[in-house]
Amino acid sequence: MHLSLKAGERIFINGAVLRVDRKVSIELLNDATFLLENHVLQVEDATTPLRQLYFVAQALLIDPSNSEKAKSVYEDLHRETQKLFTHREIINGLKHAAEMIDAGRAFDALKIIRGLFVMESAILPGEPEAKPIQAA
């Protein structure tokens, strides 16, 4: 897999945080768990149920040494989040995201959850329009 990074950009690979000092392209030659900086949600931005779920799911990628604990928190939060929504597309998305987490595909779960942010902001009262996290 080829990745292009801008100067100063960070990438999280197998729990390590790398920052590049100039524009670079890198090629991952084996299986690696990674997350680009522009996909990382900061704790202060985890202000809605789906964003909180996303935040916990990203911990599976950023900190693999604590993945069992993060997965347990994800499962609990997922169960509670499902109770909050009646919108069929969000419920289906949450189910699909949980399947991806169970299959060890946290990055795919993040893409699914990210795709639900706009619907969530339209459903929840008082929520401003969701700030996008760039899609993978």
CSV table of N, CA and C in Angstrom, one decimal:
chain,number,residue,atom,x,y,z
A,1,MET,N,0.8,-1.2,0.0
A,1,MET,CA,0.0,0.0,0.0
A,1,MET,C,0.9,1.2,0.0
A,2,HIS,N,0.6,2.2,-0.9
A,2,HIS,CA,1.3,3.4,-1.0
A,2,HIS,C,0.6,4.5,-0.3
A,3,LEU,N,1.3,5.3,0.5
A,3,LEU,CA,0.7,6.4,1.3
A,3,LEU,C,1.6,7.7,1.0
A,4,SER,N,0.9,8.8,0.8
A,4,SER,CA,1.6,10.1,0.6
A,4,SER,C,1.3,11.0,1.8
A,5,LEU,N,2.4,11.5,2.4
A,5,LEU,CA,2.2,12.4,3.6
A,5,LEU,C,2.8,13.7,3.3
A,6,LYS,N,2.2,14.7,3.8
A,6,LYS,CA,2.7,16.1,3.7
A,6,LYS,C,3.7,16.4,4.8
A,7,ALA,N,4.5,17.4,4.6
A,7,ALA,CA,5.4,17.9,5.7
A,7,ALA,C,4.7,18.1,7.0
A,8,GLY,N,5.2,17.6,8.1
A,8,GLY,CA,4.6,17.8,9.4
A,8,GLY,C,3.5,16.9,9.7
A,9,GLU,N,3.0,16.1,8.7
A,9,GLU,CA,1.9,15.2,9.0
A,9,GLU,C,2.3,14.0,9.8
A,10,ARG,N,1.4,13.5,10.6
A,10,ARG,CA,1.6,12.3,11.4
A,10,ARG,C,0.8,11.1,10.8
A,11,ILE,N,1.4,9.9,11.1
A,11,ILE,CA,0.7,8.7,10.8
A,11,ILE,C,0.9,7.7,12.0
A,12,PHE,N,-0.1,7.0,12.3
A,12,PHE,CA,-0.1,6.1,13.4
A,12,PHE,C,0.0,4.7,12.8
A,13,ILE,N,1.1,4.0,13.1
A,13,ILE,CA,1.3,2.6,12.5
A,13,ILE,C,1.6,1.7,13.7
A,14,ASN,N,0.8,0.7,13.8
A,14,ASN,CA,0.9,-0.4,14.8
A,14,ASN,C,1.2,0.2,16.2
A,15,GLY,N,0.6,1.3,16.5
A,15,GLY,CA,0.8,2.0,17.8
A,15,GLY,C,1.9,3.0,17.9
A,16,ALA,N,2.7,3.1,16.9
A,16,ALA,CA,3.8,4.1,16.9
A,16,ALA,C,3.3,5.3,16.2
A,17,VAL,N,3.7,6.5,16.6
A,17,VAL,CA,3.3,7.7,16.0
A,17,VAL,C,4.6,8.2,15.2
A,18,LEU,N,4.4,8.4,13.9
A,18,LEU,CA,5.5,8.9,13.1
A,18,LEU,C,5.1,10.3,12.5
A,19,ARG,N,6.0,11.2,12.5
A,19,ARG,CA,5.8,12.5,11.9
A,19,ARG,C,6.9,12.7,10.9
A,20,VAL,N,6.5,13.1,9.7
A,20,VAL,CA,7.5,13.3,8.6
A,20,VAL,C,7.8,14.8,8.5
A,21,ASP,N,9.1,15.1,8.2
A,21,ASP,CA,9.5,16.5,8.1
A,21,ASP,C,9.4,17.1,6.7
A,22,ARG,N,9.1,16.3,5.8
A,22,ARG,CA,8.9,16.8,4.4
A,22,ARG,C,7.9,15.9,3.7
A,23,LYS,N,7.5,16.3,2.6
A,23,LYS,CA,6.5,15.5,1.8
A,23,LYS,C,7.2,14.2,1.4
A,24,VAL,N,6.5,13.1,1.7
A,24,VAL,CA,7.1,11.8,1.4
A,24,VAL,C,6.0,10.9,0.9
A,25,SER,N,6.4,9.8,0.2
A,25,SER,CA,5.6,8.7,-0.1
A,25,SER,C,6.2,7.5,0.6
A,26,ILE,N,5.4,6.7,1.2
A,26,ILE,CA,5.9,5.5,1.8
A,26,ILE,C,5.1,4.3,1.3
A,27,GLU,N,5.7,3.2,1.3
A,27,GLU,CA,5.0,2.0,0.9
A,27,GLU,C,5.1,1.0,2.1
A,28,LEU,N,3.9,0.5,2.5
A,28,LEU,CA,3.8,-0.5,3.5
A,28,LEU,C,3.9,-1.9,2.8
A,29,LEU,N,4.9,-2.6,3.2
A,29,LEU,CA,5.2,-3.9,2.4
A,29,LEU,C,4.6,-5.1,3.1
A,30,ASN,N,4.0,-4.9,4.3
A,30,ASN,CA,3.3,-6.0,4.9
A,30,ASN,C,2.1,-5.5,5.6
A,31,ASP,N,1.3,-6.4,6.2
A,31,ASP,CA,0.1,-6.0,6.9
A,31,ASP,C,0.5,-5.1,8.1
A,32,ALA,N,-0.1,-3.9,8.2
A,32,ALA,CA,0.1,-3.0,9.3
A,32,ALA,C,-1.2,-2.3,9.6
A,33,THR,N,-1.4,-2.0,10.8
A,33,THR,CA,-2.5,-1.3,11.3
A,33,THR,C,-2.1,0.2,11.3
A,34,PHE,N,-2.8,1.0,10.5
A,34,PHE,CA,-2.4,2.4,10.5
A,34,PHE,C,-3.6,3.3,10.4
A,35,LEU,N,-3.4,4.6,10.8
A,35,LEU,CA,-4.4,5.6,10.8
A,35,LEU,C,-3.7,6.9,10.4
A,36,LEU,N,-4.2,7.6,9.4
A,36,LEU,CA,-3.7,8.9,9.0
A,36,LEU,C,-4.2,9.9,10.0
A,37,GLU,N,-3.4,10.9,10.2
A,37,GLU,CA,-3.7,12.0,11.1
A,37,GLU,C,-5.0,12.7,10.8
A,38,ASN,N,-5.4,12.9,9.5
A,38,ASN,CA,-6.6,13.5,9.2
A,38,ASN,C,-7.8,12.7,9.5
A,39,HIS,N,-7.7,11.4,9.9
A,39,HIS,CA,-8.8,10.5,10.3
A,39,HIS,C,-8.9,10.5,11.8
A,40,VAL,N,-8.0,11.1,12.5
A,40,VAL,CA,-8.0,11.0,14.0
A,40,VAL,C,-9.0,12.0,14.6
A,41,LEU,N,-9.9,11.6,15.4
A,41,LEU,CA,-10.8,12.5,16.1
A,41,LEU,C,-10.2,12.8,17.5
A,42,GLN,N,-10.2,14.0,17.8
A,42,GLN,CA,-9.7,14.5,19.1
A,42,GLN,C,-10.7,14.3,20.1
A,43,VAL,N,-10.4,14.1,21.4
A,43,VAL,CA,-11.3,13.8,22.5
A,43,VAL,C,-12.3,15.0,22.6
A,44,GLU,N,-11.9,16.2,22.4
A,44,GLU,CA,-12.8,17.4,22.5
A,44,GLU,C,-13.8,17.4,21.4
A,45,ASP,N,-13.6,16.7,20.3
A,45,ASP,CA,-14.6,16.6,19.2
A,45,ASP,C,-15.5,15.4,19.3
A,46,ALA,N,-15.3,14.6,20.3
A,46,ALA,CA,-16.2,13.4,20.5
A,46,ALA,C,-17.4,13.8,21.3
A,47,THR,N,-18.3,14.7,20.7
A,47,THR,CA,-19.4,15.3,21.4
A,47,THR,C,-20.7,14.7,21.1
A,48,THR,N,-20.8,13.7,20.3
A,48,THR,CA,-22.1,13.0,20.0
A,48,THR,C,-21.9,11.5,20.2
A,49,PRO,N,-23.0,10.8,20.3
A,49,PRO,CA,-22.8,9.3,20.5
A,49,PRO,C,-22.0,8.6,19.4
A,50,LEU,N,-22.2,9.0,18.1
A,50,LEU,CA,-21.4,8.3,17.1
A,50,LEU,C,-20.0,8.7,17.1
A,51,ARG,N,-19.7,10.0,17.4
A,51,ARG,CA,-18.3,10.5,17.5
A,51,ARG,C,-17.6,9.8,18.7
A,52,GLN,N,-18.3,9.6,19.8
A,52,GLN,CA,-17.7,8.9,20.9
A,52,GLN,C,-17.4,7.5,20.5
A,53,LEU,N,-18.3,6.8,19.8
A,53,LEU,CA,-18.0,5.5,19.3
A,53,LEU,C,-16.8,5.4,18.4
A,54,TYR,N,-16.8,6.4,17.5
A,54,TYR,CA,-15.6,6.5,16.6
A,54,TYR,C,-14.3,6.7,17.4
A,55,PHE,N,-14.4,7.5,18.4
A,55,PHE,CA,-13.2,7.8,19.2
A,55,PHE,C,-12.7,6.5,19.9
A,56,VAL,N,-13.6,5.7,20.4
A,56,VAL,CA,-13.1,4.5,21.0
A,56,VAL,C,-12.6,3.5,20.0
A,57,ALA,N,-13.3,3.4,18.8
A,57,ALA,CA,-12.9,2.5,17.8
A,57,ALA,C,-11.5,2.9,17.2
A,58,GLN,N,-11.2,4.2,17.2
A,58,GLN,CA,-9.8,4.6,16.7
A,58,GLN,C,-8.8,4.1,17.7
A,59,ALA,N,-9.1,4.0,19.0
A,59,ALA,CA,-8.1,3.6,20.0
A,59,ALA,C,-7.6,2.1,19.6
A,60,LEU,N,-8.5,1.3,19.0
A,60,LEU,CA,-8.0,0.0,18.6
A,60,LEU,C,-6.9,0.1,17.6
A,61,LEU,N,-6.8,1.1,16.8
A,61,LEU,CA,-5.8,1.3,15.8
A,61,LEU,C,-4.6,2.0,16.4
A,62,ILE,N,-4.8,3.0,17.2
A,62,ILE,CA,-3.8,3.9,17.7
A,62,ILE,C,-3.0,3.2,18.8
A,63,ASP,N,-3.7,2.5,19.6
A,63,ASP,CA,-3.0,1.9,20.8
A,63,ASP,C,-3.3,0.4,20.8
A,64,PRO,N,-2.7,-0.4,20.0
A,64,PRO,CA,-3.0,-1.8,19.9
A,64,PRO,C,-2.7,-2.6,21.2
A,65,SER,N,-1.8,-2.0,22.0
A,65,SER,CA,-1.4,-2.7,23.3
A,65,SER,C,-2.6,-2.7,24.3
A,66,ASN,N,-3.5,-1.8,24.1
A,66,ASN,CA,-4.7,-1.8,24.9
A,66,ASN,C,-6.0,-2.1,24.2
A,67,SER,N,-5.8,-2.9,23.1
A,67,SER,CA,-7.0,-3.2,22.2
A,67,SER,C,-8.1,-4.0,22.9
A,68,GLU,N,-7.7,-4.9,23.8
A,68,GLU,CA,-8.8,-5.7,24.5
A,68,GLU,C,-9.7,-4.8,25.3
A,69,LYS,N,-9.0,-3.9,26.1
A,69,LYS,CA,-9.8,-2.9,26.9
A,69,LYS,C,-10.6,-2.0,26.0
A,70,ALA,N,-10.1,-1.5,24.9
A,70,ALA,CA,-10.8,-0.6,24.0
A,70,ALA,C,-11.9,-1.4,23.3
A,71,LYS,N,-11.7,-2.6,23.0
A,71,LYS,CA,-12.8,-3.4,22.4
A,71,LYS,C,-14.0,-3.6,23.4
A,72,SER,N,-13.7,-3.8,24.6
A,72,SER,CA,-14.7,-4.0,25.6
A,72,SER,C,-15.5,-2.7,25.8
A,73,VAL,N,-14.8,-1.6,25.8
A,73,VAL,CA,-15.4,-0.2,25.9
A,73,VAL,C,-16.3,0.0,24.7
A,74,TYR,N,-15.7,-0.4,23.5
A,74,TYR,CA,-16.5,-0.2,22.3
A,74,TYR,C,-17.8,-1.0,22.3
A,75,GLU,N,-17.7,-2.2,22.7
A,75,GLU,CA,-18.9,-3.1,22.8
A,75,GLU,C,-20.0,-2.5,23.7
A,76,ASP,N,-19.6,-2.0,24.9
A,76,ASP,CA,-20.5,-1.4,25.8
A,76,ASP,C,-21.1,-0.1,25.2
A,77,LEU,N,-20.3,0.7,24.7
A,77,LEU,CA,-20.8,2.0,24.1
A,77,LEU,C,-21.6,1.7,22.9
A,78,HIS,N,-21.3,0.7,22.1
A,78,HIS,CA,-22.1,0.4,20.9
A,78,HIS,C,-23.5,-0.1,21.3
A,79,ARG,N,-23.5,-0.9,22.3
A,79,ARG,CA,-24.8,-1.4,22.8
A,79,ARG,C,-25.7,-0.2,23.3
A,80,GLU,N,-25.1,0.8,24.0
A,80,GLU,CA,-25.9,2.0,24.4
A,80,GLU,C,-26.2,2.9,23.3
A,81,THR,N,-25.3,3.0,22.3
A,81,THR,CA,-25.6,3.9,21.2
A,81,THR,C,-26.7,3.4,20.3
A,82,GLN,N,-26.8,2.1,20.2
A,82,GLN,CA,-27.9,1.4,19.4
A,82,GLN,C,-29.3,1.8,20.0
A,83,LYS,N,-29.4,1.9,21.3
A,83,LYS,CA,-30.6,2.3,21.9
A,83,LYS,C,-31.1,3.7,21.6
A,84,LEU,N,-30.2,4.6,21.2
A,84,LEU,CA,-30.5,6.0,21.0
A,84,LEU,C,-31.1,6.3,19.7
A,85,PHE,N,-31.0,5.4,18.7
A,85,PHE,CA,-31.4,5.7,17.3
A,85,PHE,C,-32.5,4.8,16.9
A,86,THR,N,-33.4,5.3,16.1
A,86,THR,CA,-34.5,4.5,15.4
A,86,THR,C,-34.3,4.6,13.9
A,87,HIS,N,-33.5,5.4,13.4
A,87,HIS,CA,-33.2,5.6,12.0
A,87,HIS,C,-32.6,4.3,11.5
A,88,ARG,N,-33.2,3.7,10.5
A,88,ARG,CA,-32.8,2.4,10.0
A,88,ARG,C,-31.4,2.4,9.5
A,89,GLU,N,-31.0,3.4,8.7
A,89,GLU,CA,-29.7,3.5,8.1
A,89,GLU,C,-28.6,3.5,9.2
A,90,ILE,N,-28.8,4.3,10.3
A,90,ILE,CA,-27.9,4.3,11.4
A,90,ILE,C,-27.8,3.0,12.1
A,91,ILE,N,-28.9,2.4,12.4
A,91,ILE,CA,-28.9,1.1,13.0
A,91,ILE,C,-28.2,0.1,12.2
A,92,ASN,N,-28.4,0.0,10.9
A,92,ASN,CA,-27.7,-0.9,10.0
A,92,ASN,C,-26.2,-0.6,10.0
A,93,GLY,N,-25.9,0.7,9.9
A,93,GLY,CA,-24.5,1.1,9.9
A,93,GLY,C,-23.8,0.7,11.2
A,94,LEU,N,-24.4,0.8,12.3
A,94,LEU,CA,-23.9,0.4,13.6
A,94,LEU,C,-23.6,-1.1,13.7
A,95,LYS,N,-24.6,-1.8,13.1
A,95,LYS,CA,-24.5,-3.3,13.1
A,95,LYS,C,-23.3,-3.7,12.2
A,96,HIS,N,-23.2,-3.1,11.1
A,96,HIS,CA,-22.1,-3.4,10.1
A,96,HIS,C,-20.7,-3.0,10.8
A,97,ALA,N,-20.7,-1.9,11.4
A,97,ALA,CA,-19.4,-1.4,12.1
A,97,ALA,C,-19.0,-2.4,13.2
A,98,ALA,N,-20.0,-2.9,14.0
A,98,ALA,CA,-19.7,-3.9,15.0
A,98,ALA,C,-19.2,-5.2,14.4
A,99,GLU,N,-19.7,-5.6,13.2
A,99,GLU,CA,-19.2,-6.8,12.5
A,99,GLU,C,-17.7,-6.6,12.1
A,100,MET,N,-17.4,-5.4,11.6
A,100,MET,CA,-16.0,-5.1,11.2
A,100,MET,C,-15.1,-5.1,12.4
A,101,ILE,N,-15.5,-4.6,13.6
A,101,ILE,CA,-14.7,-4.6,14.8
A,101,ILE,C,-14.5,-6.1,15.2
A,102,ASP,N,-15.5,-6.9,15.2
A,102,ASP,CA,-15.4,-8.3,15.5
A,102,ASP,C,-14.5,-9.1,14.6
A,103,ALA,N,-14.4,-8.6,13.3
A,103,ALA,CA,-13.6,-9.3,12.3
A,103,ALA,C,-12.1,-8.7,12.4
A,104,GLY,N,-11.9,-7.8,13.3
A,104,GLY,CA,-10.5,-7.2,13.4
A,104,GLY,C,-10.3,-6.1,12.3
A,105,ARG,N,-11.3,-5.6,11.8
A,105,ARG,CA,-11.2,-4.6,10.7
A,105,ARG,C,-11.7,-3.2,11.2
A,106,ALA,N,-11.0,-2.7,12.2
A,106,ALA,CA,-11.3,-1.4,12.9
A,106,ALA,C,-11.3,-0.3,11.9
A,107,PHE,N,-10.4,-0.3,10.9
A,107,PHE,CA,-10.4,0.8,10.0
A,107,PHE,C,-11.6,0.9,9.2
A,108,ASP,N,-12.2,-0.3,8.8
A,108,ASP,CA,-13.4,-0.3,8.0
A,108,ASP,C,-14.6,0.2,8.9
A,109,ALA,N,-14.5,-0.2,10.2
A,109,ALA,CA,-15.6,0.3,11.1
A,109,ALA,C,-15.6,1.8,11.2
A,110,LEU,N,-14.4,2.4,11.2
A,110,LEU,CA,-14.2,3.8,11.3
A,110,LEU,C,-14.9,4.5,10.1
A,111,LYS,N,-14.6,3.9,8.9
A,111,LYS,CA,-15.2,4.5,7.7
A,111,LYS,C,-16.7,4.4,7.7
A,112,ILE,N,-17.3,3.3,8.2
A,112,ILE,CA,-18.7,3.2,8.3
A,112,ILE,C,-19.3,4.3,9.3
A,113,ILE,N,-18.7,4.3,10.5
A,113,ILE,CA,-19.2,5.3,11.5
A,113,ILE,C,-19.1,6.7,11.0
A,114,ARG,N,-17.9,7.0,10.4
A,114,ARG,CA,-17.7,8.4,9.8
A,114,ARG,C,-18.8,8.8,8.8
A,115,GLY,N,-19.3,7.8,8.1
A,115,GLY,CA,-20.3,8.0,7.1
A,115,GLY,C,-21.7,8.3,7.7
A,116,LEU,N,-21.8,8.0,9.0
A,116,LEU,CA,-23.1,8.2,9.7
A,116,LEU,C,-23.2,9.6,10.4
A,117,PHE,N,-22.1,10.3,10.4
A,117,PHE,CA,-22.0,11.6,11.1
A,117,PHE,C,-23.0,12.6,10.6
A,118,VAL,N,-23.2,12.7,9.3
A,118,VAL,CA,-24.1,13.7,8.8
A,118,VAL,C,-25.5,13.4,9.2
A,119,MET,N,-25.9,12.1,9.1
A,119,MET,CA,-27.3,11.7,9.5
A,119,MET,C,-27.5,12.0,10.9
A,120,GLU,N,-26.5,11.7,11.7
A,120,GLU,CA,-26.6,11.9,13.2
A,120,GLU,C,-26.9,13.4,13.5
A,121,SER,N,-26.1,14.3,12.8
A,121,SER,CA,-26.3,15.7,13.1
A,121,SER,C,-27.7,16.2,12.6
A,122,ALA,N,-28.3,15.6,11.6
A,122,ALA,CA,-29.6,15.9,11.2
A,122,ALA,C,-30.7,15.4,12.2
A,123,ILE,N,-30.4,14.3,12.9
A,123,ILE,CA,-31.3,13.7,13.8
A,123,ILE,C,-31.3,14.3,15.2
A,124,LEU,N,-30.1,14.5,15.7
A,124,LEU,CA,-30.0,15.0,17.1
A,124,LEU,C,-30.4,16.5,17.2
A,125,PRO,N,-31.2,16.8,18.1
A,125,PRO,CA,-31.6,18.2,18.3
A,125,PRO,C,-30.5,19.0,18.8
A,126,GLY,N,-30.3,20.2,18.3
A,126,GLY,CA,-29.3,21.1,18.8
A,126,GLY,C,-27.9,20.8,18.3
A,127,GLU,N,-27.7,19.8,17.5
A,127,GLU,CA,-26.3,19.5,17.0
A,127,GLU,C,-26.0,20.3,15.8
A,128,PRO,N,-24.9,21.0,15.8
A,128,PRO,CA,-24.5,21.7,14.5
A,128,PRO,C,-24.2,20.6,13.5
A,129,GLU,N,-24.1,21.1,12.3
A,129,GLU,CA,-23.7,20.1,11.2
A,129,GLU,C,-22.4,19.5,11.5
A,130,ALA,N,-22.3,18.3,11.3
A,130,ALA,CA,-21.0,17.5,11.6
A,130,ALA,C,-19.8,18.1,10.9
A,131,LYS,N,-18.7,18.3,11.6
A,131,LYS,CA,-17.5,18.7,11.0
A,131,LYS,C,-16.9,17.4,10.4
A,132,PRO,N,-16.6,17.4,9.1
A,132,PRO,CA,-16.2,16.2,8.5
A,132,PRO,C,-14.8,15.8,8.9
A,133,ILE,N,-14.6,14.5,9.0
A,133,ILE,CA,-13.3,13.9,9.1
A,133,ILE,C,-13.0,13.3,7.7
A,134,GLN,N,-11.9,13.6,7.1
A,134,GLN,CA,-11.7,13.2,5.7
A,134,GLN,C,-11.9,11.7,5.6
A,135,ALA,N,-12.6,11.3,4.5
A,135,ALA,CA,-12.8,9.9,4.3
A,135,ALA,C,-11.5,9.3,3.8
A,136,ALA,N,-11.5,8.0,4.1
A,136,ALA,CA,-10.3,7.2,3.7
A,136,ALA,C,-10.3,6.9,2.2
